[in-house]
Amino acid sequence: MTMLRNAFLALWVLGSSVSALAGTARTAFVNGALWPDNNGVHINAHGGGILFHDGVYYWYGEHKVEGQAGNVAHVGVHVYTSRDLYNWTDAGIALKVSDDPASEITKECVLERPKVIFNRKTGKFVMWFHLELKGQGYNAARSGVAVADAPTGPFTYLRSLRPDAGVWPDNVTDAQKAALQTVDQLKGRTFSGGPNAETPKQPILARDFAGGQMARDMTLFVDDDGQAYHLFASEENSTLHLSLLSDDYLSHAGRYIRLFEHRWHEAPALCKRQGRYWMITSGCTGWAPNAARAATAPSIWGPWTELDNPCRGVNPQNGQGPEKTFGGQSTFILPVQGKKDAFIAMFDIWRPDNAIDGRTVWLPMRFEGERFTLTWADTWDLGVFE
Ligand code: GAL
């Protein structure tokens, strides 16, 4: 009997050390390192966002392939699941790009920054993303929408659009409306999509009034009252638009504001803490990092105030500090469940020469009155919030 018990004990000890050796249970975030999923494969969900639903976190992001080829979409939107934020299980491709060359989401389109929200009224999961049509560079500047019955999909692609066609923003000026008369002079003209003095002089808002506003880098945000918002880089990337979604989250409701006019914000992320709204964005320099930006507002419709660069410290892996956001670019603000007022700012370190090797940086947001800071940490865990 004792022998049998000892044999069981030996087996149990052996079993535990094998799983410890396998190193599957992660208990910290290791910034800039490879983040292995349950199969030991680096998580492939770039430009991502996270949905919490029924006790599970779902991390959606761009599935990238090797090399520069990975800068366009070959596979689709990858989804991973976790209950603790450290350990992620590969749940497959939530939205597949299409083999049909006639599809707007055909292989080699640009499908970026997917975000998923759950609609309590319809029971559907709704995904929006930045869509550029195959072979057209970044000129299309459209928003794609897809829907699913389950958080891991499969998502069905519905359509793409440019938001708010035929609608003026709440904070439109008379001069912007009057500019409708002059937009013909912009026919055939192209603009760089990066900071320059020429674009702001042009009536871009009026030019796109009839057909809908340009929409590139984006995020989604659901407020406590269930209203959802689409925040995106518009007007040749010069100005952000914050636009209310319809009750089913599948279209735009026809109310929006322009934010930070001609300030060239990209990579927007948004959260609400203690009744106040907080935003992290980047400047507009493509895949190359720049200084993070921050903003706050007492109401989602503003007034929004820009804050100083929230970053502190240096990432020793690349020597980059606040002026380059540790080498990263914002993608999402993640509310941590079960912790009071706890938020994680998520960043991508892009590797455009080998897109699949892009790295993740997550940092806790530390709030102090009407500002917050993001201090570099090589490694940290959720204990910081207690
Ligand atoms: C960045 C943007 C990325 C991607 C990239 C392409 O500014 O944040 O999502 O669009 O440009 O150059």
XYZ file of C-alpha atoms and ligand atoms in Angstrom:
398
model
C 0.000 0.000 0.000
C 2.801 2.375 1.005
C 4.706 1.374 -2.148
C 1.683 2.169 -4.272
C 1.275 5.579 -2.601
C 4.970 6.334 -3.100
C 4.691 5.367 -6.756
C 1.744 7.748 -7.192
C 3.656 10.483 -5.383
C 6.699 9.963 -7.615
C 4.506 10.173 -10.726
C 2.861 13.356 -9.471
C 6.242 14.998 -8.717
C 7.521 13.942 -12.150
C 4.377 15.329 -13.791
C 4.686 18.698 -12.070
C 8.347 19.133 -12.934
C 7.664 18.257 -16.570
C 5.010 20.975 -16.806
C 7.331 23.408 -14.982
C 10.080 22.591 -17.494
C 7.681 23.112 -20.379
C 7.314 26.607 -18.920
C 3.738 26.941 -20.094
C 2.414 28.957 -17.163
C 3.505 32.533 -17.612
C 3.113 34.899 -14.691
C 4.472 38.196 -16.060
C 4.533 40.426 -19.140
C 7.995 40.516 -20.728
C 8.056 43.576 -22.958
C 9.657 43.386 -26.370
C 10.329 39.638 -26.052
C 8.690 36.854 -28.005
C 5.265 36.180 -26.489
C 4.610 32.466 -26.985
C 1.047 31.168 -27.253
C -0.033 27.731 -25.970
C 1.874 26.121 -28.861
C 5.061 28.058 -28.160
C 4.499 30.254 -31.242
C 4.934 34.062 -30.989
C 1.483 35.649 -30.809
C 0.521 36.863 -34.259
C -2.039 39.581 -33.515
C -0.482 42.923 -34.393
C -2.271 46.271 -34.211
C -4.582 44.412 -31.887
C -7.396 45.006 -29.481
C -8.932 42.983 -26.676
C -12.537 42.123 -25.851
C -13.534 40.708 -22.457
C -16.606 38.498 -22.671
C -18.038 35.974 -20.175
C -14.825 35.574 -18.195
C -12.508 35.316 -21.202
C -10.227 37.854 -22.884
C -10.143 37.714 -26.708
C -7.106 39.288 -28.378
C -7.719 40.132 -32.053
C -5.006 41.411 -34.344
C -3.412 41.412 -37.768
C -1.951 38.026 -38.684
C 1.339 38.880 -40.401
C 3.592 36.681 -42.507
C 7.373 36.792 -42.866
C 9.314 39.498 -44.663
C 8.015 42.728 -46.152
C 5.229 40.674 -47.709
C 3.722 40.670 -44.224
C 2.823 44.339 -44.525
C -0.281 43.347 -46.486
C -2.893 40.782 -45.432
C -2.391 37.173 -46.538
C -4.399 35.437 -43.833
C -6.743 37.718 -41.884
C -7.515 38.550 -38.277
C -6.072 36.157 -35.701
C -7.745 35.635 -32.305
C -6.291 34.282 -29.048
C -8.030 33.625 -25.741
C -6.891 34.000 -22.148
C -8.327 34.070 -18.647
C -5.322 35.713 -16.965
C -3.777 37.953 -19.687
C -0.412 36.135 -19.397
C -1.243 32.806 -21.071
C -2.858 32.875 -24.522
C -4.431 30.064 -26.498
C -4.509 30.179 -30.274
C -8.185 30.264 -31.278
C -7.512 30.515 -35.006
C -8.428 33.016 -37.697
C -11.547 34.982 -36.758
C -11.891 36.730 -40.135
C -10.246 35.252 -43.223
C -9.184 37.304 -46.196
C -10.858 36.097 -49.385
C -9.517 34.054 -52.303
C -11.996 35.858 -54.555
C -10.149 38.641 -56.431
C -13.418 40.564 -56.634
C -13.775 40.726 -52.846
C -12.817 43.965 -51.079
C -10.927 41.830 -48.562
C -9.147 39.735 -51.158
C -5.657 38.465 -50.235
C -3.062 41.267 -50.247
C -5.475 43.962 -49.282
C -4.342 45.991 -46.260
C -6.417 44.996 -43.248
C -5.207 46.794 -40.126
C -6.018 47.493 -36.489
C -9.084 45.198 -36.163
C -11.188 45.783 -33.040
C -14.166 43.742 -31.824
C -17.048 44.799 -29.588
C -20.084 42.888 -28.321
C -23.562 44.242 -28.900
C -25.817 43.402 -25.966
C -29.013 44.164 -27.913
C -28.336 41.969 -30.939
C -26.070 39.388 -29.258
C -23.581 39.820 -32.136
C -19.837 40.386 -32.109
C -18.938 43.288 -34.382
C -15.489 43.840 -35.886
C -14.324 47.083 -37.523
C -10.955 47.512 -39.170
C -8.981 49.831 -41.426
C -9.220 48.569 -44.997
C -7.115 49.499 -47.995
C -8.024 47.891 -51.302
C -5.469 45.594 -52.914
C -2.913 47.383 -55.056
C -4.072 50.890 -54.126
C -1.537 51.711 -51.427
C -3.215 53.648 -48.648
C -5.506 55.644 -50.932
C -8.849 53.970 -50.239
C -8.867 54.887 -46.493
C -11.981 52.842 -45.762
C -13.504 51.120 -42.742
C -14.501 47.467 -43.015
C -17.112 45.796 -40.835
C -17.716 42.107 -40.108
C -20.057 40.282 -37.742
C -20.133 36.959 -35.886
C -22.324 34.986 -33.498
C -19.358 33.814 -31.416
C -16.317 35.779 -30.224
C -13.851 33.536 -32.045
C -15.879 33.825 -35.242
C -16.061 32.942 -37.992
C -16.742 36.589 -38.788
C -18.727 37.359 -41.919
C -17.513 40.369 -43.870
C -20.377 42.795 -44.497
C -18.996 45.806 -46.388
C -16.629 48.744 -46.306
C -17.380 52.420 -46.305
C -16.088 55.873 -45.669
C -17.912 57.096 -42.551
C -20.395 59.919 -42.217
C -21.205 60.611 -45.873
C -23.415 63.681 -46.156
C -23.049 64.595 -42.472
C -21.240 67.588 -40.994
C -19.532 67.165 -37.622
C -21.023 68.818 -34.525
C -18.094 71.248 -34.470
C -18.185 72.207 -38.160
C -17.523 75.857 -38.973
C -19.315 78.022 -41.504
C -16.070 78.278 -43.484
C -15.853 74.482 -43.764
C -19.409 74.332 -45.075
C -18.795 77.166 -47.523
C -15.739 75.280 -48.814
C -18.142 72.858 -50.505
C -18.195 75.375 -53.375
C -14.444 75.071 -53.918
C -13.793 71.339 -53.738
C -13.674 70.854 -57.499
C -10.178 72.315 -57.454
C -9.018 69.245 -55.469
C -10.001 66.753 -58.200
C -7.063 64.504 -59.058
C -4.833 65.929 -56.364
C -3.113 63.601 -53.902
C -1.712 64.334 -50.467
C 1.086 62.619 -48.597
C -0.804 61.283 -45.570
C 1.938 62.614 -43.293
C 2.506 65.984 -41.647
C 2.912 68.757 -44.206
C 1.831 72.355 -44.525
C -0.115 71.926 -47.763
C -2.876 69.507 -46.723
C -4.296 71.673 -43.901
C -4.814 74.562 -46.306
C -7.195 72.443 -48.384
C -10.889 71.833 -47.715
C -10.488 68.079 -47.152
C -13.546 67.766 -44.896
C -15.715 69.413 -47.557
C -14.108 67.381 -50.347
C -15.156 64.158 -48.595
C -18.553 65.411 -47.384
C -20.546 63.708 -50.136
C -18.654 60.418 -50.369
C -17.729 59.931 -46.713
C -14.705 60.800 -44.643
C -11.337 59.049 -44.926
C -10.724 56.492 -42.149
C -7.325 54.908 -41.476
C -5.832 54.059 -38.029
C -8.736 53.363 -35.689
C -10.127 52.036 -32.467
C -13.559 51.233 -31.036
C -14.877 52.156 -27.615
C -18.089 51.084 -25.848
C -19.303 53.400 -23.102
C -21.150 52.329 -19.930
C -24.493 53.164 -21.559
C -23.812 50.727 -24.418
C -23.157 53.461 -27.003
C -20.186 52.635 -29.190
C -17.755 54.987 -30.892
C -15.363 54.707 -33.821
C -12.262 56.892 -33.460
C -10.091 57.181 -36.559
C -7.460 59.175 -38.399
C -9.252 61.172 -41.089
C -8.721 64.065 -43.518
C -5.454 62.688 -44.978
C -4.445 61.722 -41.403
C -4.410 65.363 -40.327
C -7.387 65.228 -37.952
C -9.067 62.551 -35.812
C -12.794 61.898 -36.085
C -14.846 60.475 -33.230
C -18.077 59.050 -34.589
C -21.051 57.449 -32.847
C -22.057 54.000 -34.133
C -25.667 52.936 -34.672
C -27.459 50.880 -31.998
C -26.471 47.623 -33.743
C -22.864 48.903 -34.130
C -22.955 48.036 -37.857
C -23.018 51.572 -39.237
C -22.406 55.171 -38.247
C -25.239 56.959 -36.478
C -24.639 60.359 -38.091
C -23.050 62.228 -35.205
C -19.346 62.987 -34.999
C -16.713 65.535 -33.990
C -13.332 66.493 -35.362
C -10.485 66.315 -32.845
C -7.017 67.896 -32.700
C -7.312 69.599 -36.066
C -4.159 69.340 -38.199
C -2.208 67.704 -35.371
C -1.636 64.437 -37.327
C -2.575 61.866 -34.714
C -2.570 58.150 -35.478
C -2.893 54.862 -33.584
C -5.746 56.003 -31.312
C -6.696 54.144 -28.135
C -9.406 55.188 -25.682
C -10.648 54.342 -22.193
C -12.873 55.701 -19.436
C -11.775 55.872 -15.833
C -13.726 57.404 -12.970
C -16.074 59.125 -15.409
C -13.240 60.796 -17.382
C -12.079 59.813 -20.885
C -8.440 59.162 -21.721
C -6.732 58.822 -25.050
C -3.336 57.631 -26.233
C -2.234 58.272 -29.815
C 0.962 58.588 -31.821
C 2.249 61.083 -34.323
C 2.174 60.196 -37.988
C 5.431 58.642 -39.244
C 4.370 55.309 -40.762
C 6.057 52.228 -39.248
C 8.782 54.367 -37.632
C 8.183 55.245 -33.994
C 7.574 58.779 -32.757
C 6.559 60.381 -29.453
C 3.342 59.121 -27.866
C 0.599 61.619 -27.236
C -2.093 61.760 -24.584
C -5.379 63.556 -24.124
C -8.254 63.674 -21.669
C -11.840 64.919 -21.581
C -14.675 65.119 -19.039
C -17.171 63.998 -21.713
C -16.598 61.861 -24.774
C -17.749 64.768 -26.947
C -15.118 66.965 -25.352
C -13.650 69.359 -24.714
C -10.546 67.239 -25.253
C -7.254 68.551 -23.877
C -3.891 67.349 -25.114
C -1.470 66.333 -22.361
C 2.316 65.987 -22.306
C 4.022 62.837 -23.541
C 3.094 60.243 -20.872
C 6.146 57.997 -21.389
C 8.978 57.701 -18.881
C 12.195 55.677 -18.933
C 14.081 53.855 -21.665
C 13.704 50.487 -23.355
C 17.207 48.988 -22.987
C 16.605 46.637 -25.931
C 16.707 49.487 -28.450
C 17.796 52.452 -26.317
C 14.541 54.253 -27.113
C 12.670 56.387 -24.608
C 9.715 58.792 -24.582
C 10.652 60.557 -27.847
C 10.107 57.252 -29.665
C 7.611 55.556 -27.328
C 10.202 52.874 -26.487
C 10.212 51.951 -30.182
C 6.471 51.264 -30.164
C 3.146 52.675 -31.345
C -0.117 52.552 -29.411
C -2.872 50.152 -30.392
C -5.348 49.716 -27.500
C -6.137 50.475 -23.883
C -7.141 47.321 -22.039
C -9.337 47.568 -18.923
C -8.192 44.838 -16.496
C -11.109 42.900 -15.051
C -11.407 42.397 -11.304
C -9.042 45.265 -10.494
C -10.332 48.726 -9.717
C -9.441 51.429 -12.235
C -6.695 49.277 -13.791
C -5.746 49.859 -17.432
C -2.963 48.519 -19.645
C -1.673 50.545 -22.593
C -0.805 48.219 -25.490
C 1.858 49.050 -28.101
C 3.351 47.400 -31.184
C 7.027 47.503 -32.013
C 6.703 47.159 -35.785
C 9.232 45.181 -37.830
C 8.250 46.146 -41.378
C 11.195 44.199 -42.865
C 9.966 41.037 -41.188
C 6.424 41.884 -40.213
C 5.674 38.627 -38.367
C 8.416 39.480 -35.851
C 6.656 42.621 -34.564
C 6.825 42.786 -30.778
C 4.438 43.714 -28.028
C 4.825 46.225 -25.223
C 2.214 46.461 -22.485
C 2.527 49.054 -19.739
C 0.311 49.875 -16.759
C -1.248 53.347 -16.854
C -0.534 55.332 -13.692
C -3.064 58.113 -13.165
C -2.272 61.247 -11.215
C -5.134 63.731 -11.179
C -5.825 64.771 -14.752
C -2.746 63.112 -16.266
C -1.217 59.692 -16.503
C 2.231 58.195 -17.043
C 3.562 55.067 -18.749
C 6.893 53.979 -17.312
C 9.024 51.442 -19.152
C 9.316 48.046 -17.420
C 11.263 45.073 -18.816
C 8.892 42.814 -16.998
C 5.906 43.366 -14.712
C 2.715 41.713 -13.517
C -0.815 42.624 -12.493
C 0.297 42.947 -8.862
C 1.208 46.579 -9.652
C -2.486 47.383 -9.633
C -3.108 46.150 -6.090
C 1.300 53.543 -39.388
C 0.005 52.972 -38.897
C 0.039 51.486 -39.133
C 0.268 51.263 -40.627
C 1.531 51.960 -41.061
C 1.782 51.822 -42.548
O 1.328 54.925 -39.194
O -0.174 53.258 -37.547
O -1.172 50.911 -38.669
O -0.821 51.774 -41.338
O 1.470 53.324 -40.751
O 2.868 52.599 -42.936
